[in-house]
Short mmCIF file of C-alpha atoms in Angstrom, two decimals:
data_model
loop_
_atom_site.label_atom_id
_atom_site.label_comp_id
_atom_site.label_asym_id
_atom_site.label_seq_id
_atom_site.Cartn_x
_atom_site.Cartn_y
_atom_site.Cartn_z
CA UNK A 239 -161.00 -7.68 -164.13
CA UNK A 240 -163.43 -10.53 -164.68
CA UNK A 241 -160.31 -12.99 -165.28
CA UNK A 242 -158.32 -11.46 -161.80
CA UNK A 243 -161.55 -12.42 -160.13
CA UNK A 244 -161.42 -15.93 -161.63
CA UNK A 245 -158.14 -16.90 -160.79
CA UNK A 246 -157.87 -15.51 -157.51
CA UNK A 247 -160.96 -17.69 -156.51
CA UNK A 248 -158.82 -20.50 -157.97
CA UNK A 249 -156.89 -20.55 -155.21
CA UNK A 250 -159.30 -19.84 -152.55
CA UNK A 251 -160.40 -22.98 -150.46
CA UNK A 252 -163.54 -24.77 -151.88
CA UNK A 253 -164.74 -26.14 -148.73
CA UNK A 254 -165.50 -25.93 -144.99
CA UNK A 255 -162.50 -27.94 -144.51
CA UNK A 256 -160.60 -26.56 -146.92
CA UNK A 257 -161.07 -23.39 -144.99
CA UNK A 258 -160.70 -24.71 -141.57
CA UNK A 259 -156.88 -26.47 -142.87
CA UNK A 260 -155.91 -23.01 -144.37
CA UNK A 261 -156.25 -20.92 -140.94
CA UNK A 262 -155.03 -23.98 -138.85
CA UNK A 263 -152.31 -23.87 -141.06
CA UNK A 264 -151.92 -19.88 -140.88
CA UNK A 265 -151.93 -20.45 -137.27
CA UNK A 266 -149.31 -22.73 -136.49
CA UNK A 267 -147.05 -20.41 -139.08
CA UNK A 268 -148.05 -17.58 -136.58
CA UNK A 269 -147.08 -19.92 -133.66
CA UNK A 270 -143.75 -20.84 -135.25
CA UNK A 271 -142.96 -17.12 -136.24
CA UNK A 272 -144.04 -15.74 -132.54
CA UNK A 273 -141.87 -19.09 -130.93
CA UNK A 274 -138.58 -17.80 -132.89
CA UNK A 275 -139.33 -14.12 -132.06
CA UNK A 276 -139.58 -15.07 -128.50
CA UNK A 277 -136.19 -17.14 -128.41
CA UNK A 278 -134.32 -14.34 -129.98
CA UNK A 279 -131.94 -12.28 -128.05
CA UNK A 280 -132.16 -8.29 -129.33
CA UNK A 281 -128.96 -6.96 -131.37
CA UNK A 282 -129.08 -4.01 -128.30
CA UNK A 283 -128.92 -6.66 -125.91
CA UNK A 284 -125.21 -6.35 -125.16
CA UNK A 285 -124.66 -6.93 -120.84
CA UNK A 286 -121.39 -5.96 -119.77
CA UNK A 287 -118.37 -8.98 -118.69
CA UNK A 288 -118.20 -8.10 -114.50
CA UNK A 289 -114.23 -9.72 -114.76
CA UNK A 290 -112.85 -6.79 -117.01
CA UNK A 291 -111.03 -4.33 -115.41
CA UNK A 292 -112.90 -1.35 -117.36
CA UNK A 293 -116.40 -2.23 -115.90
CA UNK A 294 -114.57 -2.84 -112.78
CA UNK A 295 -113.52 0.92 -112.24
CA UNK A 296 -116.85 2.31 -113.75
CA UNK A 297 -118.63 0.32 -110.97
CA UNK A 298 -116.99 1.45 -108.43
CA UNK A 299 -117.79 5.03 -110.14
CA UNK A 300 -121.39 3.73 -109.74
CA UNK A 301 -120.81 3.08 -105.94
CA UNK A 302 -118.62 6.99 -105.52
CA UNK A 303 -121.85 8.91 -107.46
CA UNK A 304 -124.68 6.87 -105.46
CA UNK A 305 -123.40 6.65 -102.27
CA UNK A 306 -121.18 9.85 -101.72
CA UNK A 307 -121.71 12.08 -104.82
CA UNK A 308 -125.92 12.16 -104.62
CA UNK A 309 -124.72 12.53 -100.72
CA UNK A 310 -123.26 15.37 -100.95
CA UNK A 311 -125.21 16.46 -103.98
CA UNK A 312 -128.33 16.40 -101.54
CA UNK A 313 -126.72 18.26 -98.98
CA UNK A 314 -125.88 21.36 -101.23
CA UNK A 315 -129.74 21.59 -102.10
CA UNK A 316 -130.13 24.39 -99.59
CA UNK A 317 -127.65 26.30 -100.96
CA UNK A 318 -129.97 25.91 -104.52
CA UNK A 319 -130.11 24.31 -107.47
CA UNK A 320 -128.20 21.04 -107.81
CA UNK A 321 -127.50 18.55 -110.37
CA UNK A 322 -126.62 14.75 -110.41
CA UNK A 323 -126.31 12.82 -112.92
CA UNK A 324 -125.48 8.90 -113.74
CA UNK A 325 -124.86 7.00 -117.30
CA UNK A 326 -126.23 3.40 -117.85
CA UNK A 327 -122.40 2.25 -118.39
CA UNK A 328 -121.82 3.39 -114.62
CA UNK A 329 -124.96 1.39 -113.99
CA UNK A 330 -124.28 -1.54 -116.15
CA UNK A 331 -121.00 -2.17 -114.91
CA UNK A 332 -121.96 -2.01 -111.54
CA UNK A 333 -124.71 -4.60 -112.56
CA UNK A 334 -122.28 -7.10 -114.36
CA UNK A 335 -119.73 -6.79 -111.14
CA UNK A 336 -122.31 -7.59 -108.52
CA UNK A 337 -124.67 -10.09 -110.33
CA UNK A 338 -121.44 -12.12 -111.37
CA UNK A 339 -120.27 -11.91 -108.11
CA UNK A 340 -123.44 -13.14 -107.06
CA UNK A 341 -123.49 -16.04 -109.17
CA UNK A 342 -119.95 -17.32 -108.39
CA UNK A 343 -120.95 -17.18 -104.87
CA UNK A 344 -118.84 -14.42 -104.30
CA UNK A 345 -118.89 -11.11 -102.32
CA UNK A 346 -122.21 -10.08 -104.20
CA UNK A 347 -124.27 -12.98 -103.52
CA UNK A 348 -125.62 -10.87 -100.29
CA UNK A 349 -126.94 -7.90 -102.23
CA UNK A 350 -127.98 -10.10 -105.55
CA UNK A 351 -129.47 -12.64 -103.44
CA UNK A 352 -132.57 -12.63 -106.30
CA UNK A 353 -130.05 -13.14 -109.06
CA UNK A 354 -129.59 -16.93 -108.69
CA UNK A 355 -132.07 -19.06 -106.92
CA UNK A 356 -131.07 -22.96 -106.34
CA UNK A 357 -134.53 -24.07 -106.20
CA UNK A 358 -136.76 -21.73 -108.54
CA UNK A 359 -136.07 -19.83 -111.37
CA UNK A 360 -132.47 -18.06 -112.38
CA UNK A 361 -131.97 -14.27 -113.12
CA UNK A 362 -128.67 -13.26 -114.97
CA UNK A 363 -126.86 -10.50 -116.93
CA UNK A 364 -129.62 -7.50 -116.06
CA UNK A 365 -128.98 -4.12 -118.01
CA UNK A 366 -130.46 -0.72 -118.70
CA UNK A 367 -130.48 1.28 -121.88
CA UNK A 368 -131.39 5.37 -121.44
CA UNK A 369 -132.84 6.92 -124.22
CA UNK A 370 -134.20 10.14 -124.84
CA UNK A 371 -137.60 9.99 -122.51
CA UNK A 372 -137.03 6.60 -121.79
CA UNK A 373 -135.59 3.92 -119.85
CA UNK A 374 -135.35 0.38 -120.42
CA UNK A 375 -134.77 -2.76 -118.67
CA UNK A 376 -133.51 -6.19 -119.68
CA UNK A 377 -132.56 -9.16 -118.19
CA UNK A 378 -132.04 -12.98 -118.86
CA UNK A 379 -134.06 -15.62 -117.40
CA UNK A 380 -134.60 -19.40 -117.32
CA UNK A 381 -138.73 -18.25 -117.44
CA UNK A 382 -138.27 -17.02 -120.76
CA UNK A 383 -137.56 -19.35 -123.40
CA UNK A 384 -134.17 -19.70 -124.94
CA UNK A 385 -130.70 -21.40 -125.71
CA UNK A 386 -128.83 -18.98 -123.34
CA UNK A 387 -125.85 -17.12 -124.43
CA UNK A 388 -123.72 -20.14 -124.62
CA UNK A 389 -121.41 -18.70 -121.68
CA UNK A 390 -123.43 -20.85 -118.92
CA UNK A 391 -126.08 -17.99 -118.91
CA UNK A 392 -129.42 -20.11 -119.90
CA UNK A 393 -133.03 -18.79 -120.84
CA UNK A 394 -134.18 -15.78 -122.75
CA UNK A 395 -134.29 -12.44 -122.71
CA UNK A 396 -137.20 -10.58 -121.24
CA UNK A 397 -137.11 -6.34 -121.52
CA UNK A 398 -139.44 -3.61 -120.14
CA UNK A 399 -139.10 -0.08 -121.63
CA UNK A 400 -140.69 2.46 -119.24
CA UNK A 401 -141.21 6.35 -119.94
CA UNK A 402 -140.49 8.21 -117.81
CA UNK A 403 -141.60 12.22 -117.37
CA UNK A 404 -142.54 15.07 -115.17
CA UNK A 405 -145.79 16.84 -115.26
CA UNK A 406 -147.95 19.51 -113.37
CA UNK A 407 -150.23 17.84 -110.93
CA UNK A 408 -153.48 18.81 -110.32
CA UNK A 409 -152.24 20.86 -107.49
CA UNK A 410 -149.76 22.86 -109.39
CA UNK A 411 -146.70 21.05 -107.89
CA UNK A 412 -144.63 18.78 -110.14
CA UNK A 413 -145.00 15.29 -110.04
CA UNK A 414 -143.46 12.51 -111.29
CA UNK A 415 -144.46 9.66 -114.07
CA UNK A 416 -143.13 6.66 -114.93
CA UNK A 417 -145.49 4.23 -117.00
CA UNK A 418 -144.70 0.77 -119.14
CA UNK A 419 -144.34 1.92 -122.45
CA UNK A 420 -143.65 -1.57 -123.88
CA UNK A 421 -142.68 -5.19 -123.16
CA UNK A 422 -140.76 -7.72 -125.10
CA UNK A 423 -140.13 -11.29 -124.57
CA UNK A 424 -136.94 -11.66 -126.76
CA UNK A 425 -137.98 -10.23 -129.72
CA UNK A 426 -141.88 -10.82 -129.05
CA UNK A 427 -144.08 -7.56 -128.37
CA UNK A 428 -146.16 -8.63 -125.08
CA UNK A 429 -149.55 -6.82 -124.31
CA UNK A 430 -148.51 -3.78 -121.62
CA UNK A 431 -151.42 -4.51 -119.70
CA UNK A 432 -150.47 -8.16 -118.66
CA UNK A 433 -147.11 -6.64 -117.50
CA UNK A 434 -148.84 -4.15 -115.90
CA UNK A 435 -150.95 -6.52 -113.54
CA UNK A 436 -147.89 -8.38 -112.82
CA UNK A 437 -145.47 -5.68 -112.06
CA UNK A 438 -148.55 -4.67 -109.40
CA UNK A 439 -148.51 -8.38 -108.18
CA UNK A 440 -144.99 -8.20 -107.32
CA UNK A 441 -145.21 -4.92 -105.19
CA UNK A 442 -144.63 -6.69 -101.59
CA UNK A 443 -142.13 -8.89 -103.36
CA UNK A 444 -140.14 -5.86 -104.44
CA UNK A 445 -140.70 -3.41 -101.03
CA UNK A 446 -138.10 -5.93 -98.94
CA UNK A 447 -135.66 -6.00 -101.97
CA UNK A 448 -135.42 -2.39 -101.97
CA UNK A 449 -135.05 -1.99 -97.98
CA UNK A 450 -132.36 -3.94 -98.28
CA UNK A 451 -130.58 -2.74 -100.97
CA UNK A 452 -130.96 1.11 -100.01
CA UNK A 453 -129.60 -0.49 -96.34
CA UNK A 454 -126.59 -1.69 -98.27
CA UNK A 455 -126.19 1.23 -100.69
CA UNK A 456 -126.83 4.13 -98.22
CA UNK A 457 -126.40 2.52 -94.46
CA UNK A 458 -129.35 1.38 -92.28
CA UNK A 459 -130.07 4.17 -90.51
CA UNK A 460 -130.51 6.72 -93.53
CA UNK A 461 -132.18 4.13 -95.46
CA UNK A 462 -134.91 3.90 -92.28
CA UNK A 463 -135.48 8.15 -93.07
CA UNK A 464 -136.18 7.56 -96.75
CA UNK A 465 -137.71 4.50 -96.89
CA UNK A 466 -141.81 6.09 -95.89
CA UNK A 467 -140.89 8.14 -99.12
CA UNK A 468 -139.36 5.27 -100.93
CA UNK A 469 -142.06 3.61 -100.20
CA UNK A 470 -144.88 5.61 -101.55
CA UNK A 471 -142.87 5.98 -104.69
CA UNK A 472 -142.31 2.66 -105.49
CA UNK A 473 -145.84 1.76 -105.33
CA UNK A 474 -147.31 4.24 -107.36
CA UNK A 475 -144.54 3.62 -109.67
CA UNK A 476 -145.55 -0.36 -109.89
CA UNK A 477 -148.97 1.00 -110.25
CA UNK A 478 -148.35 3.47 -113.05
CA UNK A 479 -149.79 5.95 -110.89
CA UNK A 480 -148.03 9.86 -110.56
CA UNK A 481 -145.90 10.68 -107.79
CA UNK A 482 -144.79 13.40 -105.61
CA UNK A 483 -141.32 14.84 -106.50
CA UNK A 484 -140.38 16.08 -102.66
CA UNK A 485 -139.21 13.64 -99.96
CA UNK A 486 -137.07 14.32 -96.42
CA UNK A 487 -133.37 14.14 -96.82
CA UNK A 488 -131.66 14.28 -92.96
CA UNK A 489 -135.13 15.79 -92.07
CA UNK A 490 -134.99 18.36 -94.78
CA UNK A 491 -137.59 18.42 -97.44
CA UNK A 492 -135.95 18.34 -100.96
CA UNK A 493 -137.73 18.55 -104.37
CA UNK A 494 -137.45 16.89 -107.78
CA UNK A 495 -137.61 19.61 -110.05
CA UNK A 496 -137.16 17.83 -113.17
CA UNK A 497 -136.10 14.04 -114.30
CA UNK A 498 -134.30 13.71 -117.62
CA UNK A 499 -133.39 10.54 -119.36
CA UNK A 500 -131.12 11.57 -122.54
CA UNK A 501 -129.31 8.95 -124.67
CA UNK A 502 -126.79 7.07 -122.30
CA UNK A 503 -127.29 9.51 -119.02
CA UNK A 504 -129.78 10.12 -116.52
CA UNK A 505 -130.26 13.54 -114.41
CA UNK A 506 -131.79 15.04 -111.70
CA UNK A 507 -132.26 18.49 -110.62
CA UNK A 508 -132.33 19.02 -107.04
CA UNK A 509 -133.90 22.61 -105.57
CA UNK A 510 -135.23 23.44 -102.21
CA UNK A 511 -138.90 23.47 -101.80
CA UNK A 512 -138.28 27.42 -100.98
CA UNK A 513 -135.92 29.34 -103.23
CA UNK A 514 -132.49 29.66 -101.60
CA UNK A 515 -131.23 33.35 -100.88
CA UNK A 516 -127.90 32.15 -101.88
CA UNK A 517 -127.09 31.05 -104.91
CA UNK A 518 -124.83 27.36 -105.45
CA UNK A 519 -121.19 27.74 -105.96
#
């Protein structure tokens, strides 16, 4: 034991200095190991090409279930119970189509008007990955650092996994949650509450965004009825807060009941804030 003792010390520092040049050195190897993490791009990191015909068709399957189907979904809810579901390849795809239309100044560049800025920072290839109680969000951006994906898409990759539940509020009623659950700059953990103070920074950034694109998505004049709802969710959403599951649909109120992210799908189960007398065909 006595000898283990005397040759670890051996290789201890000696000095002050000798100390100090150790953890400087320690450091920078942190420095170098953290710069490398952040530069890499995640093997899950996969964004969808907007110019093949397969991601094509699923995105305009995106634009059928969110404009029609969750139309018509909605208007059923009376009738009872109601289901609508959506899988992050529908979403994806639709993603990749618009955001590359967007960037070759094409038909999308209204919608993705964020996606590519001349003058400030550049936003490309966004995607979502559902897994079971979770949902998470990536994207590429000249902010982040990185060589790009050597397809004329430049920065790094920046992703925010969010988890996302329903609970009993204090009330009794269901309510919604949605809360970071982690942050990564490429490979690079990030501290959740410095994403959390900027995701509540950017709340009047976001609010005209998403006027605009439920305007596009759903028409102006339905998008005007949601948006006090939208609203109200959004924010508590950006400020990790709970949120009521019922909103006003074509000025009838429509619950929630439950939000379910599974691997690779999304659903929602619709019910009327009464119990309908007749059951859903």
């Amino acid at each position: 034991m006595r000898h283990q003792r005397h040759g670890l010390k051996r290789w201890l520092p000696q000095s002050k200095r000798g100390w100090g040049l150790t953890i400087a050195g320690l450091l920078i190897v942190l420095v170098m190991v953290a710069w490398g993490l952040s530069r890499r791009t995640p093997s899950w990191y996969q964004p969808l090409d907007g110019s093949e015909m397969a991601a094509i068709d699923a995105a305009e399957g995106f634009q059928r279930k969110v404009t029609f189907e969750l139309h018509n979904t909605l208007e059923r809810v009376p009738l009872g119970e109601q289901r609508w579901m959506i899988t992050q390849e529908e979403i994806n795809s639709w993603l990749a189509v618009r955001f590359g239309e967007s960037d070759a100044g094409g038909a999308g560049a209204g919608a993705g008007g964020a996606a590519t800025r001349a003058n400030g920072p550049k936003v490309s290839q966004p995607m979502v990955v559902f897994s079971p109680g979770k949902v998470t969000v990536a994207v590429r951006t000249t902010l982040a650092p990185g060589g790009g994906d050597g397809r004329g898409n430049s920065g790094g990759v920046v992703s925010l996994v969010f988890r996302v539940k329903t609970q009993e509020g204090a009330d009794g009623k269901a309510e919604g949650m949605i809360e970071v659950d982690g942050a990564w700059l490429g490979s690079l953990p990030v501290p959740k509450f410095l994403v959390q103070r900027k995701i509540q920074a950017a709340i009047p950034t976001v609010m005209p965004v998403l006027e605009r694109a439920l305007a596009v998505q759903l028409g102006t004049k339905r998008a005007d009825g949601l948006m006090p709802d939208v609203r109200g969710t959004t924010a508590a959403v950006m400020r990790g807060e709970p949120f009521p599951l019922q909103f006003t649909f074509d000025r009838r109120k429509v619950v929630m009941r439950e939000i379910t992210v599974e691997e690779g799908k999304l659903m929602i189960v619709f019910v009327p804030p009464i119990p309908a007398a007749v059951r859903p065909r």
